[in-house]
């Protein structure tokens, strides 16, 4: 039998998609950890005495050296503006730096814009403004000079820079591990499993994607790398283990029950949308619909099956009836089979693309048979047919074997 080339192609596509997603997540996680380290180290800038922060800051100079100090930069205020919000007021300062470059700085403050002692009021009054930089970002703004200064923190609070990137990284990891699981399953186990939708890899992929969403929520609630990793791992285990146990139970209990088919000998010759696959003379040389009837099992180009009926080359013995495997030939493993319609039935079919054809498509079953006599004796032959027609196919196989003897 031919192998699952389609599974190899799909597995390669999933593997490429997983490499892209996980490759994009890794640098984002490194960047998030660096931002987290910057925020944690920022707590070392403030001088703490007896467990309480003081107003003194570690500013780079003779006493404090880089990197655990803040850089001071004096700027000139060009223009000021503010915008009223519900919780606070957003202030905008247009500044000119020492190297003559212009910059616009926005920050929030609970103080009113009418207070002259606020940073905004002092900047508008023309008092000196100083920016305190911490690793490339403005963390504090001071207005005034000497001991008479007012300080406000900017929007770079610990955890806020880490949360967004960490949440995106967790989501990308969850989405990327799903295609990785699908690729490994399709490449390693695809040919040995039934072709029943794609539950063997789709359910674990959805579980891993949900774990990525849980990790993203944890990143927003508790912005710490260890919390995100633990949340993702716990959610992945809690979702993946029950999913795999359910798939194992479903494979061993429900799936075989579907294949308990009792043979029923047909009362008249009629067409079945089935197919035969095997080796030698059985190797897909029988094309067209499969005709079953009392002691008849074969094919013919005649839609009425009255002339040129070609029976199968030899008698068969049914070994098992199972769902289609991914390694089965395409003729016997189609996702759905529509019962065969002759020319008269096709003429009565409603016109239009979205009209119902009158007979609903069903899942196919495959009968694994052994050639008892004739060409290819002892070889395996696969016969695929819709599940509602499989009892008559099995009855025709048994009657054909008795008639051959």
Coordinates of C-alpha atoms in Angstrom, one line a residue:
X1 CA 0.0 0.0 0.0
X2 CA 1.1 3.5 -0.7
X3 CA 2.1 5.6 2.3
X4 CA 0.6 8.9 3.5
X5 CA 2.4 11.4 1.4
X6 CA -0.2 13.9 2.3
X7 CA 0.6 13.4 6.0
X8 CA 4.3 14.1 5.3
X9 CA 3.4 17.3 3.5
X10 CA 1.0 18.5 6.2
X11 CA 3.5 17.5 8.9
X12 CA 6.2 19.6 7.1
X13 CA 3.9 22.6 6.9
X14 CA 3.0 22.3 10.6
X15 CA 6.7 21.9 11.5
X16 CA 7.6 25.1 9.6
X17 CA 4.7 27.0 11.2
X18 CA 5.8 25.8 14.7
X19 CA 9.4 26.9 13.9
X20 CA 8.3 30.4 12.9
X21 CA 6.0 30.9 15.9
X22 CA 8.5 29.5 18.5
X23 CA 11.4 31.3 16.8
X24 CA 9.4 34.6 17.1
X25 CA 8.5 33.9 20.8
X26 CA 12.1 33.3 22.0
X27 CA 13.5 36.9 21.4
X28 CA 10.3 38.4 22.7
X29 CA 10.7 36.4 25.9
X30 CA 14.4 37.5 26.2
X31 CA 13.3 41.1 25.7
X32 CA 10.6 40.8 28.4
X33 CA 13.0 39.3 30.9
X34 CA 15.4 42.2 30.2
X35 CA 12.6 44.7 30.8
X36 CA 11.7 42.9 34.0
X37 CA 15.3 43.0 35.2
X38 CA 15.4 46.8 34.4
X39 CA 12.2 47.4 36.5
X40 CA 13.5 45.2 39.4
X41 CA 16.9 47.0 39.4
X42 CA 15.1 50.3 39.4
X43 CA 14.0 49.6 42.9
X44 CA 17.7 49.8 43.9
X45 CA 17.9 53.4 42.8
X46 CA 15.9 54.7 45.7
X47 CA 17.7 54.8 49.1
X48 CA 15.9 52.7 51.7
X49 CA 16.4 53.3 55.4
X50 CA 14.8 51.0 58.0
X51 CA 12.6 49.5 55.3
X52 CA 11.1 52.8 54.2
X53 CA 12.1 54.7 51.0
X54 CA 13.5 58.2 51.5
X55 CA 13.4 61.2 49.2
X56 CA 17.0 60.8 48.3
X57 CA 17.9 59.2 44.9
X58 CA 21.0 57.5 43.6
X59 CA 22.0 59.9 40.9
X60 CA 25.2 59.3 39.0
X61 CA 28.0 61.3 40.3
X62 CA 31.0 61.1 42.6
X63 CA 29.3 58.7 45.0
X64 CA 27.1 56.5 42.8
X65 CA 28.4 55.1 39.5
X66 CA 26.8 53.2 36.6
X67 CA 24.8 51.1 36.2
X68 CA 23.0 51.4 39.5
X69 CA 22.3 55.1 39.3
X70 CA 20.2 57.6 37.4
X71 CA 21.5 60.0 34.9
X72 CA 20.5 63.6 35.3
X73 CA 19.7 65.8 32.3
X74 CA 18.6 69.5 32.3
X75 CA 16.2 70.4 29.6
X76 CA 14.4 73.5 28.3
X77 CA 10.6 73.7 28.2
X78 CA 9.3 74.8 24.8
X79 CA 5.5 74.3 25.4
X80 CA 3.1 72.7 27.8
X81 CA -0.4 71.2 27.5
X82 CA -2.7 68.9 29.4
X83 CA -5.7 66.6 28.8
X84 CA -8.3 65.9 31.4
X85 CA -9.1 62.2 32.1
X86 CA -11.4 60.5 34.6
X87 CA -8.8 59.2 37.0
X88 CA -6.0 61.7 36.4
X89 CA -4.7 64.3 34.0
X90 CA -2.3 63.6 31.2
X91 CA 0.3 66.3 30.8
X92 CA 2.4 66.9 27.7
X93 CA 5.8 68.7 27.8
X94 CA 7.6 69.7 24.7
X95 CA 11.3 69.8 25.6
X96 CA 14.7 70.7 24.1
X97 CA 17.6 68.6 25.3
X98 CA 21.1 69.6 25.8
X99 CA 22.2 68.4 22.3
X100 CA 19.4 70.6 20.8
X101 CA 17.2 67.7 20.0
X102 CA 13.5 68.1 20.6
X103 CA 11.3 65.6 22.4
X104 CA 7.7 65.3 23.6
X105 CA 7.1 63.8 27.0
X106 CA 3.7 62.6 28.3
X107 CA 2.9 61.7 31.9
X108 CA 0.0 61.3 34.3
X109 CA -0.4 63.2 37.6
X110 CA -3.2 63.3 40.1
X111 CA -2.5 66.9 40.8
X112 CA -4.6 69.6 39.2
X113 CA -3.1 71.7 36.4
X114 CA -4.0 74.8 38.5
X115 CA -1.6 73.9 41.3
X116 CA 1.5 76.1 40.9
X117 CA 3.6 73.7 43.0
X118 CA 3.1 70.8 40.6
X119 CA 5.7 69.8 38.0
X120 CA 3.4 71.2 35.3
X121 CA 2.8 74.5 37.1
X122 CA 6.6 74.9 37.8
X123 CA 7.4 74.1 34.2
X124 CA 4.8 76.5 32.9
X125 CA 6.2 79.2 35.2
X126 CA 9.6 78.7 33.6
X127 CA 11.4 77.0 36.5
X128 CA 14.2 74.6 35.6
X129 CA 13.2 71.0 34.6
X130 CA 15.4 68.0 35.0
X131 CA 14.9 64.5 33.5
X132 CA 16.2 61.5 35.4
X133 CA 17.0 58.7 33.0
X134 CA 17.2 55.0 33.9
X135 CA 18.6 52.7 31.2
X136 CA 17.2 54.6 28.3
X137 CA 13.9 55.6 29.7
X138 CA 12.7 58.7 31.6
X139 CA 11.6 57.5 35.0
X140 CA 11.3 60.8 36.9
X141 CA 10.8 64.5 36.2
X142 CA 11.9 67.2 38.6
X143 CA 10.9 70.8 38.5
X144 CA 12.6 73.5 40.6
X145 CA 16.2 73.9 41.8
X146 CA 18.0 73.2 45.0
X147 CA 16.0 71.7 47.8
X148 CA 12.8 73.2 46.5
X149 CA 11.9 70.6 43.9
X150 CA 8.8 68.7 42.9
X151 CA 9.2 65.2 41.5
X152 CA 6.7 63.0 39.5
X153 CA 7.2 59.5 38.2
X154 CA 6.5 58.6 34.6
X155 CA 4.4 55.7 33.3
X156 CA 7.3 53.1 33.5
X157 CA 6.2 51.3 36.6
X158 CA 7.6 47.9 37.5
X159 CA 5.9 45.1 35.6
X160 CA 4.1 47.2 33.1
X161 CA 6.7 46.8 30.4
X162 CA 7.1 43.0 31.1
X163 CA 3.4 42.1 31.0
X164 CA 2.6 42.8 27.4
X165 CA 5.6 41.1 25.9
X166 CA 5.3 38.1 28.3
X167 CA 1.6 37.7 27.5
X168 CA 2.4 37.8 23.7
X169 CA 5.2 35.3 24.2
X170 CA 3.0 32.8 26.2
X171 CA 0.3 33.0 23.5
X172 CA 2.8 32.4 20.7
X173 CA 4.3 29.4 22.6
X174 CA 0.9 27.9 23.1
X175 CA 0.0 28.4 19.4
X176 CA 3.4 27.2 18.3
X177 CA 3.5 24.0 20.3
X178 CA 0.2 22.9 18.8
X179 CA 1.6 22.7 15.2
X180 CA 4.7 21.1 16.6
X181 CA 2.6 18.3 18.3
X182 CA 0.6 18.0 15.0
X183 CA 3.8 17.7 12.9
X184 CA 5.3 15.0 15.2
X185 CA 2.1 13.0 15.3
X186 CA 1.6 13.2 11.5
X187 CA 5.2 12.2 10.8
X188 CA 5.6 9.5 13.4
X189 CA 2.1 8.1 14.1
X190 CA -0.1 9.2 11.2
X191 CA 0.1 6.1 9.1
X192 CA -0.8 3.8 12.0
X193 CA -4.0 5.6 13.1
X194 CA -7.5 5.8 11.7
X195 CA -8.6 8.6 9.5
X196 CA -11.3 10.0 11.7
X197 CA -11.1 13.8 11.2
X198 CA -7.9 15.0 12.9
X199 CA -8.7 14.4 16.6
X200 CA -5.3 12.7 17.3
X201 CA -3.5 16.0 16.9
X202 CA -6.2 18.7 16.9
X203 CA -7.4 18.1 20.5
X204 CA -3.8 18.3 22.0
X205 CA -3.1 21.4 19.8
X206 CA -6.2 23.1 21.2
X207 CA -5.2 22.2 24.8
X208 CA -1.7 23.7 24.3
X209 CA -3.2 26.8 22.7
X210 CA -5.5 27.2 25.8
X211 CA -2.5 26.8 28.1
X212 CA -0.8 29.7 26.2
X213 CA -3.8 31.8 26.9
X214 CA -3.7 30.9 30.6
X215 CA 0.0 32.0 30.6
X216 CA -0.9 35.3 29.0
X217 CA -3.5 36.0 31.7
X218 CA -1.0 35.2 34.4
X219 CA 1.5 37.6 32.8
X220 CA -1.0 40.4 33.1
X221 CA -2.0 39.5 36.6
X222 CA 1.4 38.6 38.1
X223 CA 4.2 40.1 36.0
X224 CA 6.9 37.7 36.9
X225 CA 8.8 35.2 34.7
X226 CA 8.5 32.3 37.1
X227 CA 4.7 32.9 37.5
X228 CA 4.2 32.9 33.8
X229 CA 6.2 29.7 33.3
X230 CA 4.5 27.9 36.1
X231 CA 1.0 29.0 35.0
X232 CA 1.7 27.9 31.4
X233 CA 3.2 24.5 32.6
X234 CA 0.4 23.8 35.1
X235 CA -2.3 24.7 32.5
X236 CA -0.6 22.6 29.8
X237 CA -0.4 19.5 32.1
X238 CA -3.9 20.0 33.5
X239 CA -5.4 20.2 30.0
X240 CA -3.2 17.9 28.0
X241 CA -3.2 14.8 30.4
X242 CA -7.1 14.5 30.5
X243 CA -7.2 15.1 26.7
X244 CA -4.7 12.3 26.0
X245 CA -6.5 10.0 28.4
X246 CA -9.8 10.7 26.7
X247 CA -8.3 10.1 23.3
X248 CA -6.9 6.8 24.5
X249 CA -10.3 5.7 25.9
X250 CA -12.1 6.9 22.7
X251 CA -9.7 4.9 20.5
X252 CA -10.1 1.7 22.5
X253 CA -13.8 1.7 23.3
X254 CA -15.9 3.9 21.0
X255 CA -14.0 3.5 17.7
X256 CA -14.1 -0.4 17.6
X257 CA -17.9 -0.4 18.4
X258 CA -18.5 1.5 15.2
X259 CA -16.9 -1.4 13.2
X260 CA -19.2 -4.2 14.5
X261 CA -21.0 -4.8 11.2
X262 CA -23.1 -7.9 10.5
X263 CA -23.2 -9.2 6.9
X264 CA -26.5 -8.8 5.1
X265 CA -26.9 -10.5 1.7
X266 CA -28.4 -8.1 -0.9
X267 CA -31.7 -8.9 -2.6
X268 CA -31.0 -7.1 -5.8
X269 CA -28.1 -5.8 -7.8
X270 CA -27.4 -2.1 -7.1
X271 CA -24.5 0.3 -7.2
X272 CA -22.4 1.3 -4.2
X273 CA -19.9 4.2 -4.1
X274 CA -17.1 1.9 -3.0
X275 CA -13.6 1.1 -4.2
X276 CA -11.2 -1.9 -4.2
X277 CA -7.4 -1.6 -3.6
X278 CA -4.8 -4.3 -3.4
X279 CA -1.7 -5.7 -5.1
X280 CA -1.2 -7.3 -8.5
X281 CA -4.6 -7.7 -10.4
X282 CA -6.3 -6.1 -7.4
X283 CA -4.2 -2.9 -7.6
X284 CA -6.9 -0.3 -8.4
X285 CA -7.7 -1.9 -11.8
X286 CA -11.4 -2.0 -10.9
X287 CA -12.8 1.4 -11.4
X288 CA -16.2 2.9 -11.2
X289 CA -19.0 2.1 -8.7
X290 CA -19.0 -1.3 -7.0
X291 CA -22.1 -3.4 -7.7
X292 CA -23.4 -5.8 -5.1
X293 CA -26.2 -8.3 -5.4
X294 CA -27.2 -11.9 -4.7
X295 CA -23.9 -13.7 -5.3
X296 CA -22.6 -10.7 -7.3
X297 CA -19.7 -8.5 -6.4
X298 CA -18.0 -6.6 -9.2
X299 CA -18.0 -3.6 -11.5
X300 CA -19.4 -2.7 -14.9
X301 CA -19.5 0.4 -17.2
X302 CA -23.3 -0.2 -17.6
X303 CA -25.2 2.1 -15.1
X304 CA -28.0 -0.6 -15.0
X305 CA -25.5 -3.4 -14.3
X306 CA -27.2 -5.7 -16.9
X307 CA -24.3 -6.4 -19.2
X308 CA -20.5 -6.6 -18.9
X309 CA -20.5 -7.2 -15.2
X310 CA -16.9 -8.0 -14.2
X311 CA -16.7 -9.9 -11.0
X312 CA -13.8 -9.7 -8.6
X313 CA -10.8 -11.9 -9.7
X314 CA -11.2 -14.3 -6.8
X315 CA -12.9 -15.2 -3.5
X316 CA -12.2 -13.1 -0.4
X317 CA -12.4 -13.7 3.3
X318 CA -13.1 -10.7 5.6
X319 CA -10.5 -10.3 8.3
X320 CA -11.7 -7.1 9.9
X321 CA -13.8 -4.0 9.3
X322 CA -12.3 -0.8 10.5
X323 CA -12.3 3.0 9.9
X324 CA -10.0 4.1 7.1
X325 CA -6.3 4.4 8.0
X326 CA -4.2 7.4 6.9
X327 CA -2.0 5.0 4.9
X328 CA -4.9 3.5 2.9
X329 CA -5.2 4.5 -0.7
X330 CA -7.3 7.5 -1.3
X331 CA -10.0 5.6 -3.1
X332 CA -11.0 3.7 0.1
X333 CA -10.2 6.4 2.7
X334 CA -12.2 9.4 1.6
X335 CA -13.4 11.7 4.4
X336 CA -17.0 11.2 3.3
X337 CA -18.8 9.1 0.7
X338 CA -22.0 10.0 -0.9
X339 CA -24.2 7.1 -2.0
X340 CA -23.9 6.4 -5.7
X341 CA -26.6 7.8 -8.0
X342 CA -27.2 6.5 -11.5
X343 CA -28.1 8.7 -14.5
X344 CA -31.8 8.7 -13.7
X345 CA -31.2 9.8 -10.1
X346 CA -28.8 12.5 -11.2
X347 CA -31.4 13.9 -13.6
X348 CA -33.9 14.2 -10.7
X349 CA -31.4 15.9 -8.5
X350 CA -32.2 19.6 -7.7
X351 CA -30.2 22.1 -9.6
X352 CA -28.0 24.7 -7.9
X353 CA -24.8 24.6 -6.1
X354 CA -26.2 24.8 -2.6
X355 CA -29.2 22.4 -3.1
X356 CA -29.4 19.2 -1.1
X357 CA -28.6 16.1 -3.2
X358 CA -31.2 14.1 -1.3
X359 CA -28.7 11.6 0.3
X360 CA -26.5 12.7 3.1
X361 CA -22.8 11.9 3.0
X362 CA -21.6 9.4 5.6
X363 CA -18.2 8.2 6.9
X364 CA -16.7 5.2 5.1
X365 CA -15.6 1.9 6.4
X366 CA -12.9 -0.4 5.1
X367 CA -13.1 -4.2 4.9
X368 CA -9.7 -5.8 5.2
X369 CA -9.9 -9.0 3.2
X370 CA -7.6 -11.9 2.2
X371 CA -7.6 -13.5 -1.2
X372 CA -8.4 -17.2 -0.8
X373 CA -7.9 -18.4 -4.4
X374 CA -7.0 -17.1 -7.8
X375 CA -4.5 -14.3 -8.7
X376 CA -2.7 -12.9 -5.7
X377 CA -3.6 -15.7 -3.4
X378 CA -2.9 -14.8 0.3
X379 CA -2.5 -11.1 -0.4
X380 CA -4.6 -8.4 1.4
X381 CA -7.3 -6.5 -0.4
X382 CA -9.1 -3.4 0.9
X383 CA -12.7 -2.6 0.1
X384 CA -14.1 0.8 1.1
X385 CA -17.8 1.6 1.2
X386 CA -20.3 3.8 3.1
X387 CA -21.2 2.5 6.5
X388 CA -24.8 2.0 5.5
X389 CA -23.8 -0.1 2.5
X390 CA -21.0 -2.1 4.3
X391 CA -23.4 -4.9 5.6
X392 CA -24.5 -5.7 2.0
X393 CA -20.9 -5.5 0.8
X394 CA -19.9 -8.1 3.4
X395 CA -22.9 -10.3 2.5
X396 CA -21.9 -10.1 -1.2
X397 CA -18.3 -11.0 -0.4
X398 CA -19.5 -14.1 1.5
X399 CA -21.9 -15.1 -1.3
X400 CA -19.3 -14.5 -3.9
X401 CA -16.8 -16.7 -2.1
X402 CA -19.5 -19.5 -1.8
X403 CA -20.3 -19.2 -5.5
X404 CA -16.6 -19.4 -6.4
X405 CA -16.2 -22.7 -4.6

